[in-house]
Short mmCIF file of N, CA and C in Angstrom, two decimals:
data_model
loop_
_atom_site.label_atom_id
_atom_site.label_comp_id
_atom_site.label_asym_id
_atom_site.label_seq_id
_atom_site.Cartn_x
_atom_site.Cartn_y
_atom_site.Cartn_z
N UNK A 17 -9.39 -7.77 -35.35
CA UNK A 17 -9.38 -8.93 -34.46
C UNK A 17 -10.68 -8.93 -33.66
N UNK A 18 -11.02 -10.07 -33.09
CA UNK A 18 -12.32 -10.09 -32.40
C UNK A 18 -12.31 -9.30 -31.09
N UNK A 19 -11.14 -9.16 -30.45
CA UNK A 19 -11.05 -8.47 -29.16
C UNK A 19 -10.80 -6.97 -29.26
N UNK A 20 -10.38 -6.51 -30.43
CA UNK A 20 -10.03 -5.10 -30.58
C UNK A 20 -10.01 -4.76 -32.07
N UNK A 21 -9.89 -3.46 -32.35
CA UNK A 21 -9.67 -3.05 -33.73
C UNK A 21 -8.49 -2.09 -33.77
N UNK A 22 -7.88 -1.98 -34.94
CA UNK A 22 -6.78 -1.05 -35.15
C UNK A 22 -7.31 0.03 -36.07
N UNK A 23 -7.33 1.28 -35.59
CA UNK A 23 -7.83 2.40 -36.39
C UNK A 23 -6.69 3.36 -36.72
N UNK A 24 -6.83 4.02 -37.85
CA UNK A 24 -5.89 5.07 -38.22
C UNK A 24 -6.62 6.40 -38.07
N UNK A 25 -6.16 7.24 -37.16
CA UNK A 25 -6.75 8.57 -36.97
C UNK A 25 -5.86 9.60 -37.64
N UNK A 26 -6.48 10.54 -38.32
CA UNK A 26 -5.73 11.63 -38.95
C UNK A 26 -5.42 12.71 -37.92
N UNK A 27 -4.50 13.61 -38.25
CA UNK A 27 -4.18 14.75 -37.40
C UNK A 27 -5.47 15.55 -37.18
N UNK A 28 -5.71 15.96 -35.94
CA UNK A 28 -6.93 16.70 -35.64
C UNK A 28 -6.73 17.55 -34.38
N UNK A 29 -7.56 18.59 -34.29
CA UNK A 29 -7.51 19.47 -33.13
C UNK A 29 -8.58 19.05 -32.11
N UNK A 30 -8.19 19.17 -30.85
CA UNK A 30 -9.05 18.85 -29.70
C UNK A 30 -8.96 20.03 -28.75
N UNK A 31 -10.03 20.31 -28.02
CA UNK A 31 -9.99 21.31 -26.96
C UNK A 31 -9.84 20.50 -25.66
N UNK A 32 -8.87 20.90 -24.83
CA UNK A 32 -8.49 20.07 -23.69
C UNK A 32 -8.27 20.90 -22.43
N UNK A 33 -8.27 20.20 -21.31
CA UNK A 33 -7.91 20.78 -20.02
C UNK A 33 -7.27 19.68 -19.20
N UNK A 34 -6.34 20.06 -18.33
CA UNK A 34 -5.69 19.08 -17.45
C UNK A 34 -6.17 19.35 -16.02
N UNK A 35 -6.67 18.32 -15.37
CA UNK A 35 -7.11 18.41 -13.98
C UNK A 35 -6.09 17.63 -13.15
N UNK A 36 -5.53 18.29 -12.15
CA UNK A 36 -4.45 17.69 -11.36
C UNK A 36 -4.92 17.30 -9.96
N UNK A 37 -4.42 16.14 -9.50
CA UNK A 37 -4.57 15.77 -8.10
C UNK A 37 -5.97 15.39 -7.65
N UNK A 38 -6.82 15.02 -8.58
CA UNK A 38 -8.18 14.57 -8.23
C UNK A 38 -8.31 13.11 -8.63
N UNK A 39 -9.38 12.47 -8.18
CA UNK A 39 -9.67 11.13 -8.67
C UNK A 39 -10.05 11.26 -10.15
N UNK A 40 -9.98 10.17 -10.88
CA UNK A 40 -10.33 10.22 -12.30
C UNK A 40 -11.79 10.66 -12.48
N UNK A 41 -12.66 10.16 -11.63
CA UNK A 41 -14.08 10.51 -11.74
C UNK A 41 -14.29 12.02 -11.54
N UNK A 42 -13.65 12.58 -10.51
CA UNK A 42 -13.77 14.01 -10.23
C UNK A 42 -13.10 14.84 -11.33
N UNK A 43 -11.96 14.36 -11.83
CA UNK A 43 -11.26 15.05 -12.93
C UNK A 43 -12.15 15.10 -14.17
N UNK A 44 -12.83 13.99 -14.45
CA UNK A 44 -13.74 13.95 -15.61
C UNK A 44 -14.88 14.97 -15.42
N UNK A 45 -15.42 15.05 -14.22
CA UNK A 45 -16.52 15.97 -13.95
C UNK A 45 -16.05 17.42 -14.13
N UNK A 46 -14.94 17.77 -13.46
CA UNK A 46 -14.43 19.15 -13.56
C UNK A 46 -14.03 19.49 -14.99
N UNK A 47 -13.32 18.55 -15.62
CA UNK A 47 -12.84 18.79 -16.99
C UNK A 47 -13.99 18.94 -17.96
N UNK A 48 -15.00 18.08 -17.83
CA UNK A 48 -16.16 18.16 -18.71
C UNK A 48 -16.77 19.55 -18.64
N UNK A 49 -16.98 20.08 -17.43
CA UNK A 49 -17.64 21.38 -17.30
C UNK A 49 -16.79 22.51 -17.85
N UNK A 50 -15.47 22.46 -17.65
CA UNK A 50 -14.60 23.50 -18.24
C UNK A 50 -14.74 23.50 -19.77
N UNK A 51 -14.73 22.30 -20.36
CA UNK A 51 -14.83 22.19 -21.82
C UNK A 51 -16.23 22.53 -22.30
N UNK A 52 -17.23 22.17 -21.52
CA UNK A 52 -18.61 22.48 -21.89
C UNK A 52 -18.80 24.00 -21.92
N UNK A 53 -18.23 24.72 -20.95
CA UNK A 53 -18.32 26.19 -20.95
C UNK A 53 -17.66 26.77 -22.20
N UNK A 54 -16.53 26.18 -22.61
CA UNK A 54 -15.85 26.62 -23.85
C UNK A 54 -16.80 26.50 -25.04
N UNK A 55 -17.45 25.34 -25.21
CA UNK A 55 -18.32 25.18 -26.38
C UNK A 55 -19.62 25.98 -26.26
N UNK A 56 -19.95 26.39 -25.03
CA UNK A 56 -21.14 27.23 -24.83
C UNK A 56 -20.85 28.71 -25.06
N UNK A 57 -19.60 29.05 -25.42
CA UNK A 57 -19.29 30.44 -25.75
C UNK A 57 -18.20 31.08 -24.93
N UNK A 58 -17.59 30.31 -24.00
CA UNK A 58 -16.48 30.88 -23.22
C UNK A 58 -15.20 30.76 -24.05
N UNK A 59 -15.19 31.52 -25.17
CA UNK A 59 -14.06 31.54 -26.09
C UNK A 59 -13.99 32.93 -26.70
N UNK A 60 -12.87 33.21 -27.38
CA UNK A 60 -12.64 34.57 -27.91
C UNK A 60 -13.73 35.08 -28.83
N UNK A 61 -14.35 34.18 -29.57
CA UNK A 61 -15.40 34.59 -30.51
C UNK A 61 -16.79 34.55 -29.88
N UNK A 62 -16.86 34.17 -28.57
CA UNK A 62 -18.13 33.99 -27.88
C UNK A 62 -19.09 33.15 -28.73
N UNK A 63 -18.51 32.14 -29.36
CA UNK A 63 -19.22 31.29 -30.31
C UNK A 63 -19.67 30.01 -29.65
N UNK A 64 -20.92 29.63 -29.90
CA UNK A 64 -21.39 28.31 -29.46
C UNK A 64 -20.90 27.29 -30.48
N UNK A 65 -20.44 26.17 -29.98
CA UNK A 65 -19.89 25.11 -30.82
C UNK A 65 -20.65 23.83 -30.48
N UNK A 66 -20.97 23.05 -31.49
CA UNK A 66 -21.69 21.80 -31.23
C UNK A 66 -20.85 20.86 -30.39
N UNK A 67 -21.52 20.14 -29.51
CA UNK A 67 -20.88 19.09 -28.71
C UNK A 67 -20.55 17.94 -29.65
N UNK A 68 -19.36 17.39 -29.49
CA UNK A 68 -18.95 16.26 -30.33
C UNK A 68 -18.59 15.08 -29.43
N UNK A 69 -18.43 13.95 -30.04
CA UNK A 69 -17.94 12.77 -29.34
C UNK A 69 -16.76 12.22 -30.14
N UNK A 70 -15.88 11.51 -29.48
CA UNK A 70 -15.94 11.13 -28.08
C UNK A 70 -15.39 12.22 -27.16
N UNK A 71 -15.69 12.06 -25.86
CA UNK A 71 -15.00 12.82 -24.82
C UNK A 71 -13.89 11.87 -24.37
N UNK A 72 -12.64 12.33 -24.44
CA UNK A 72 -11.54 11.44 -24.07
C UNK A 72 -10.91 11.89 -22.76
N UNK A 73 -10.25 10.94 -22.11
CA UNK A 73 -9.49 11.22 -20.90
C UNK A 73 -8.17 10.47 -21.02
N UNK A 74 -7.06 11.22 -20.93
CA UNK A 74 -5.73 10.61 -20.97
C UNK A 74 -5.38 10.15 -19.56
N UNK A 75 -5.09 8.86 -19.43
CA UNK A 75 -4.74 8.26 -18.15
C UNK A 75 -3.29 7.77 -18.26
N UNK A 76 -2.42 8.33 -17.40
CA UNK A 76 -1.01 7.93 -17.40
C UNK A 76 -0.74 7.07 -16.18
N UNK A 77 0.11 6.06 -16.34
CA UNK A 77 0.46 5.18 -15.21
C UNK A 77 1.01 6.00 -14.06
N UNK A 78 0.58 5.67 -12.87
CA UNK A 78 1.04 6.28 -11.61
C UNK A 78 1.11 7.81 -11.68
N UNK A 79 0.06 8.42 -12.21
CA UNK A 79 0.00 9.87 -12.32
C UNK A 79 -1.42 10.31 -11.99
N UNK A 80 -1.55 11.40 -11.24
CA UNK A 80 -2.89 11.87 -10.88
C UNK A 80 -3.32 13.09 -11.69
N UNK A 81 -2.66 13.30 -12.84
CA UNK A 81 -3.11 14.34 -13.77
C UNK A 81 -3.92 13.65 -14.86
N UNK A 82 -5.07 14.22 -15.19
CA UNK A 82 -5.92 13.65 -16.23
C UNK A 82 -6.21 14.75 -17.26
N UNK A 83 -5.99 14.44 -18.54
CA UNK A 83 -6.29 15.40 -19.60
C UNK A 83 -7.62 15.00 -20.24
N UNK A 84 -8.61 15.88 -20.11
CA UNK A 84 -9.94 15.63 -20.66
C UNK A 84 -10.05 16.46 -21.94
N UNK A 85 -10.65 15.87 -22.98
CA UNK A 85 -10.70 16.54 -24.28
C UNK A 85 -12.02 16.31 -24.99
N UNK A 86 -12.42 17.34 -25.76
CA UNK A 86 -13.54 17.23 -26.71
C UNK A 86 -12.93 17.38 -28.10
N UNK A 87 -13.42 16.59 -29.04
CA UNK A 87 -13.01 16.73 -30.44
C UNK A 87 -13.59 18.04 -30.97
N UNK A 88 -12.75 18.83 -31.66
CA UNK A 88 -13.24 20.06 -32.28
C UNK A 88 -13.99 19.68 -33.56
N UNK A 89 -15.24 20.15 -33.72
CA UNK A 89 -16.01 19.78 -34.91
C UNK A 89 -15.27 20.12 -36.21
N UNK A 90 -15.53 19.33 -37.24
CA UNK A 90 -14.81 19.48 -38.52
C UNK A 90 -14.85 20.91 -39.06
N UNK A 91 -16.00 21.60 -38.91
CA UNK A 91 -16.10 22.95 -39.47
C UNK A 91 -15.22 23.97 -38.74
N UNK A 92 -14.70 23.60 -37.55
CA UNK A 92 -13.82 24.52 -36.80
C UNK A 92 -12.37 24.03 -36.74
N UNK A 93 -12.07 22.91 -37.41
CA UNK A 93 -10.72 22.34 -37.33
C UNK A 93 -9.64 23.33 -37.80
N UNK A 94 -9.91 24.11 -38.85
CA UNK A 94 -8.89 25.02 -39.37
C UNK A 94 -8.57 26.15 -38.42
N UNK A 95 -9.59 26.70 -37.75
CA UNK A 95 -9.33 27.81 -36.82
C UNK A 95 -10.34 27.81 -35.67
N UNK A 96 -10.14 26.91 -34.72
CA UNK A 96 -11.05 26.88 -33.58
C UNK A 96 -10.91 28.16 -32.77
N UNK A 97 -12.01 28.68 -32.21
CA UNK A 97 -11.89 29.88 -31.38
C UNK A 97 -11.02 29.59 -30.16
N UNK A 98 -10.19 30.55 -29.79
CA UNK A 98 -9.30 30.36 -28.64
C UNK A 98 -10.08 30.42 -27.34
N UNK A 99 -9.77 29.55 -26.40
CA UNK A 99 -10.44 29.57 -25.10
C UNK A 99 -10.10 30.85 -24.33
N UNK A 100 -11.03 31.31 -23.51
CA UNK A 100 -10.74 32.46 -22.64
C UNK A 100 -10.39 31.99 -21.23
N UNK A 101 -10.65 30.73 -20.90
CA UNK A 101 -10.25 30.15 -19.61
C UNK A 101 -8.80 29.68 -19.78
N UNK A 102 -7.91 30.17 -18.92
CA UNK A 102 -6.48 29.84 -19.06
C UNK A 102 -6.19 28.35 -18.84
N UNK A 103 -7.14 27.61 -18.25
CA UNK A 103 -6.95 26.17 -18.03
C UNK A 103 -7.34 25.33 -19.25
N UNK A 104 -7.92 25.98 -20.27
CA UNK A 104 -8.42 25.27 -21.45
C UNK A 104 -7.52 25.64 -22.62
N UNK A 105 -7.18 24.66 -23.45
CA UNK A 105 -6.29 24.92 -24.58
C UNK A 105 -6.68 24.06 -25.78
N UNK A 106 -6.25 24.52 -26.95
CA UNK A 106 -6.44 23.76 -28.19
C UNK A 106 -5.16 22.97 -28.42
N UNK A 107 -5.30 21.69 -28.68
CA UNK A 107 -4.11 20.87 -29.00
C UNK A 107 -4.32 20.17 -30.32
N UNK A 108 -3.22 19.95 -31.01
CA UNK A 108 -3.29 19.19 -32.25
C UNK A 108 -2.68 17.82 -31.99
N UNK A 109 -3.50 16.79 -32.13
CA UNK A 109 -2.98 15.43 -32.00
C UNK A 109 -2.56 14.95 -33.38
N UNK A 110 -1.35 14.44 -33.44
CA UNK A 110 -0.81 13.96 -34.71
C UNK A 110 -1.53 12.68 -35.14
N UNK A 111 -1.47 12.40 -36.42
CA UNK A 111 -2.04 11.16 -36.96
C UNK A 111 -1.42 9.98 -36.21
N UNK A 112 -2.24 8.96 -35.95
CA UNK A 112 -1.74 7.82 -35.18
C UNK A 112 -2.55 6.57 -35.48
N UNK A 113 -1.89 5.43 -35.30
CA UNK A 113 -2.57 4.14 -35.35
C UNK A 113 -2.90 3.79 -33.91
N UNK A 114 -4.18 3.47 -33.66
CA UNK A 114 -4.65 3.27 -32.30
C UNK A 114 -5.39 1.94 -32.18
N UNK A 115 -5.00 1.17 -31.15
CA UNK A 115 -5.71 -0.06 -30.83
C UNK A 115 -6.91 0.31 -29.96
N UNK A 116 -8.08 -0.18 -30.33
CA UNK A 116 -9.33 0.22 -29.67
C UNK A 116 -10.07 -1.02 -29.17
N UNK A 117 -10.51 -0.96 -27.92
CA UNK A 117 -11.40 -1.99 -27.37
C UNK A 117 -12.69 -1.29 -26.97
N UNK A 118 -13.82 -1.78 -27.47
CA UNK A 118 -15.13 -1.18 -27.20
C UNK A 118 -15.89 -2.01 -26.18
N UNK A 119 -16.74 -1.33 -25.39
CA UNK A 119 -17.60 -2.02 -24.43
C UNK A 119 -18.80 -1.15 -24.12
N UNK A 120 -19.84 -1.76 -23.59
CA UNK A 120 -21.09 -1.05 -23.32
C UNK A 120 -21.26 -0.71 -21.85
N UNK A 121 -22.45 -0.25 -21.52
CA UNK A 121 -22.80 0.06 -20.14
C UNK A 121 -22.31 1.43 -19.69
N UNK A 122 -22.51 1.69 -18.40
CA UNK A 122 -22.01 2.93 -17.80
C UNK A 122 -20.58 2.67 -17.37
N UNK A 123 -19.64 3.44 -17.90
CA UNK A 123 -18.23 3.18 -17.64
C UNK A 123 -17.73 3.98 -16.43
N UNK A 124 -17.23 3.27 -15.44
CA UNK A 124 -16.58 3.90 -14.29
C UNK A 124 -15.08 3.92 -14.55
N UNK A 125 -14.32 4.71 -13.79
CA UNK A 125 -12.86 4.64 -13.93
C UNK A 125 -12.34 3.21 -13.76
N UNK A 126 -12.95 2.46 -12.83
CA UNK A 126 -12.52 1.07 -12.60
C UNK A 126 -12.78 0.21 -13.83
N UNK A 127 -13.95 0.41 -14.45
CA UNK A 127 -14.29 -0.36 -15.66
C UNK A 127 -13.34 -0.02 -16.80
N UNK A 128 -13.03 1.28 -16.97
CA UNK A 128 -12.08 1.68 -18.01
C UNK A 128 -10.71 1.02 -17.77
N UNK A 129 -10.26 1.01 -16.52
CA UNK A 129 -8.96 0.40 -16.20
C UNK A 129 -8.99 -1.09 -16.49
N UNK A 130 -10.07 -1.75 -16.10
CA UNK A 130 -10.23 -3.19 -16.35
C UNK A 130 -10.18 -3.48 -17.86
N UNK A 131 -10.89 -2.68 -18.65
CA UNK A 131 -10.91 -2.88 -20.11
C UNK A 131 -9.54 -2.59 -20.73
N UNK A 132 -8.85 -1.55 -20.21
CA UNK A 132 -7.51 -1.23 -20.72
C UNK A 132 -6.54 -2.37 -20.41
N UNK A 133 -6.65 -2.94 -19.21
CA UNK A 133 -5.78 -4.07 -18.85
C UNK A 133 -6.06 -5.27 -19.75
N UNK A 134 -7.33 -5.51 -20.06
CA UNK A 134 -7.69 -6.63 -20.94
C UNK A 134 -7.13 -6.40 -22.34
N UNK A 135 -7.23 -5.17 -22.84
CA UNK A 135 -6.69 -4.85 -24.17
C UNK A 135 -5.16 -5.01 -24.16
N UNK A 136 -4.51 -4.51 -23.13
CA UNK A 136 -3.04 -4.61 -23.04
C UNK A 136 -2.61 -6.09 -23.06
N UNK A 137 -3.34 -6.92 -22.32
CA UNK A 137 -3.03 -8.36 -22.28
C UNK A 137 -3.11 -8.98 -23.68
N UNK A 138 -4.19 -8.68 -24.38
CA UNK A 138 -4.39 -9.23 -25.73
C UNK A 138 -3.27 -8.76 -26.66
N UNK A 139 -2.95 -7.47 -26.60
CA UNK A 139 -1.91 -6.92 -27.48
C UNK A 139 -0.55 -7.56 -27.19
N UNK A 140 -0.22 -7.73 -25.92
CA UNK A 140 1.05 -8.38 -25.56
C UNK A 140 1.07 -9.82 -26.07
N UNK A 141 -0.04 -10.55 -25.87
CA UNK A 141 -0.12 -11.95 -26.32
C UNK A 141 0.04 -12.07 -27.83
N UNK A 142 -0.40 -11.06 -28.56
CA UNK A 142 -0.30 -11.10 -30.03
C UNK A 142 0.97 -10.44 -30.54
N UNK A 143 1.84 -10.00 -29.62
CA UNK A 143 3.11 -9.39 -30.02
C UNK A 143 2.94 -8.02 -30.69
N UNK A 144 1.88 -7.32 -30.36
CA UNK A 144 1.64 -5.99 -30.94
C UNK A 144 2.34 -4.94 -30.07
N UNK A 145 3.28 -4.17 -30.65
CA UNK A 145 3.95 -3.14 -29.85
C UNK A 145 3.04 -1.92 -29.65
N UNK A 146 2.95 -1.46 -28.39
CA UNK A 146 2.11 -0.29 -28.10
C UNK A 146 2.71 0.48 -26.94
N UNK A 147 2.30 1.73 -26.79
CA UNK A 147 2.77 2.57 -25.68
C UNK A 147 2.00 2.17 -24.43
N UNK A 148 2.70 1.51 -23.50
CA UNK A 148 2.04 0.92 -22.33
C UNK A 148 1.89 1.89 -21.17
N UNK A 149 2.56 3.05 -21.23
CA UNK A 149 2.58 3.97 -20.09
C UNK A 149 1.37 4.90 -20.02
N UNK A 150 0.50 4.84 -21.02
CA UNK A 150 -0.73 5.66 -20.99
C UNK A 150 -1.79 5.04 -21.87
N UNK A 151 -3.05 5.38 -21.58
CA UNK A 151 -4.15 5.01 -22.47
C UNK A 151 -5.19 6.12 -22.41
N UNK A 152 -6.08 6.12 -23.37
CA UNK A 152 -7.19 7.06 -23.39
C UNK A 152 -8.49 6.31 -23.13
N UNK A 153 -9.39 6.96 -22.39
CA UNK A 153 -10.76 6.49 -22.32
C UNK A 153 -11.54 7.34 -23.32
N UNK A 154 -12.56 6.77 -23.91
CA UNK A 154 -13.39 7.51 -24.87
C UNK A 154 -14.85 7.17 -24.59
N UNK A 155 -15.62 8.21 -24.28
CA UNK A 155 -17.04 8.03 -24.01
C UNK A 155 -17.84 8.71 -25.11
N UNK A 156 -18.90 8.04 -25.56
CA UNK A 156 -19.67 8.53 -26.70
C UNK A 156 -21.09 8.96 -26.35
N UNK A 157 -21.53 8.73 -25.11
CA UNK A 157 -22.94 8.96 -24.81
C UNK A 157 -23.16 9.98 -23.70
N UNK A 158 -24.30 10.66 -23.80
CA UNK A 158 -24.75 11.55 -22.73
C UNK A 158 -25.06 10.69 -21.51
N UNK A 159 -24.92 11.28 -20.30
CA UNK A 159 -25.28 10.51 -19.10
C UNK A 159 -26.75 10.11 -19.07
N UNK A 160 -27.57 10.77 -19.91
CA UNK A 160 -29.01 10.48 -19.93
C UNK A 160 -29.37 9.30 -20.82
N UNK A 161 -28.41 8.85 -21.63
CA UNK A 161 -28.67 7.69 -22.48
C UNK A 161 -28.52 6.43 -21.61
N UNK A 162 -29.57 5.64 -21.55
CA UNK A 162 -29.57 4.50 -20.64
C UNK A 162 -29.18 3.18 -21.29
N UNK A 163 -29.48 3.03 -22.58
CA UNK A 163 -29.26 1.74 -23.25
C UNK A 163 -28.31 1.90 -24.43
N UNK A 164 -27.73 0.77 -24.84
CA UNK A 164 -26.84 0.73 -26.01
C UNK A 164 -25.73 1.78 -25.93
N UNK A 165 -25.12 1.86 -24.76
CA UNK A 165 -24.04 2.83 -24.57
C UNK A 165 -22.75 2.32 -25.22
N UNK A 166 -21.89 3.25 -25.63
CA UNK A 166 -20.65 2.89 -26.31
C UNK A 166 -19.47 3.59 -25.64
N UNK A 167 -18.51 2.80 -25.19
CA UNK A 167 -17.28 3.31 -24.55
C UNK A 167 -16.10 2.59 -25.19
N UNK A 168 -14.94 3.24 -25.10
CA UNK A 168 -13.73 2.63 -25.65
C UNK A 168 -12.53 2.94 -24.77
N UNK A 169 -11.50 2.09 -24.89
CA UNK A 169 -10.17 2.40 -24.39
C UNK A 169 -9.23 2.33 -25.59
N UNK A 170 -8.23 3.23 -25.59
CA UNK A 170 -7.30 3.35 -26.72
C UNK A 170 -5.86 3.23 -26.25
N UNK A 171 -5.09 2.40 -26.93
CA UNK A 171 -3.63 2.37 -26.77
C UNK A 171 -3.03 2.76 -28.12
N UNK A 172 -2.00 3.59 -28.08
CA UNK A 172 -1.34 4.01 -29.32
C UNK A 172 -0.31 2.96 -29.74
N UNK A 173 -0.36 2.61 -31.02
CA UNK A 173 0.59 1.64 -31.58
C UNK A 173 1.98 2.26 -31.64
N UNK A 174 3.00 1.44 -31.34
CA UNK A 174 4.39 1.92 -31.45
C UNK A 174 4.85 1.79 -32.88
#
C-alpha cells in the first residue's frame, strides 16, 4: 500500500536489554550503550560482533519499560555469544507478519509515536487486524548520518 508495507520476517535472534522507568529517549541511550558493549566484547567469548541494523525499541501502551534490541548478525544466529552483563539477553523472535511505515529525518520519541499513530489509523481504516497495545521503533542510521535517514515503526499483524 502507499502508506505502509506488509513484511514477513523469519524467526531470528536479537540481543536485547530492558530499561525501566526512564523516558524513551533516555532508555534508548542507556540501552544502546549496554548493547554496544556486548558487541564490543562484553560477552562470554570476548568476541567483537559487527553492528547491525535496525536498532529496535519495543514501546508498550502506558508502560515505562522499553526493550532495546540489536539484530544478531547472520553468522552468529546459530550460537550468539552469551552476554556477561546480567541486564543483556539473547531473545528469539518468532516469524511474524509486520506492518511497516517508513519515514526520514532524525526520529524523536514524539516523531515515532506520531508515525505509529498514523500507521494505526491507516490499518484501522483498511480493516487490517493488528496488535494495538505495542509497536516497535526501528532506526537504521548512525547519529552521524545527516541526510537520507531511514526510520520505521512496526505493528505486528494479528
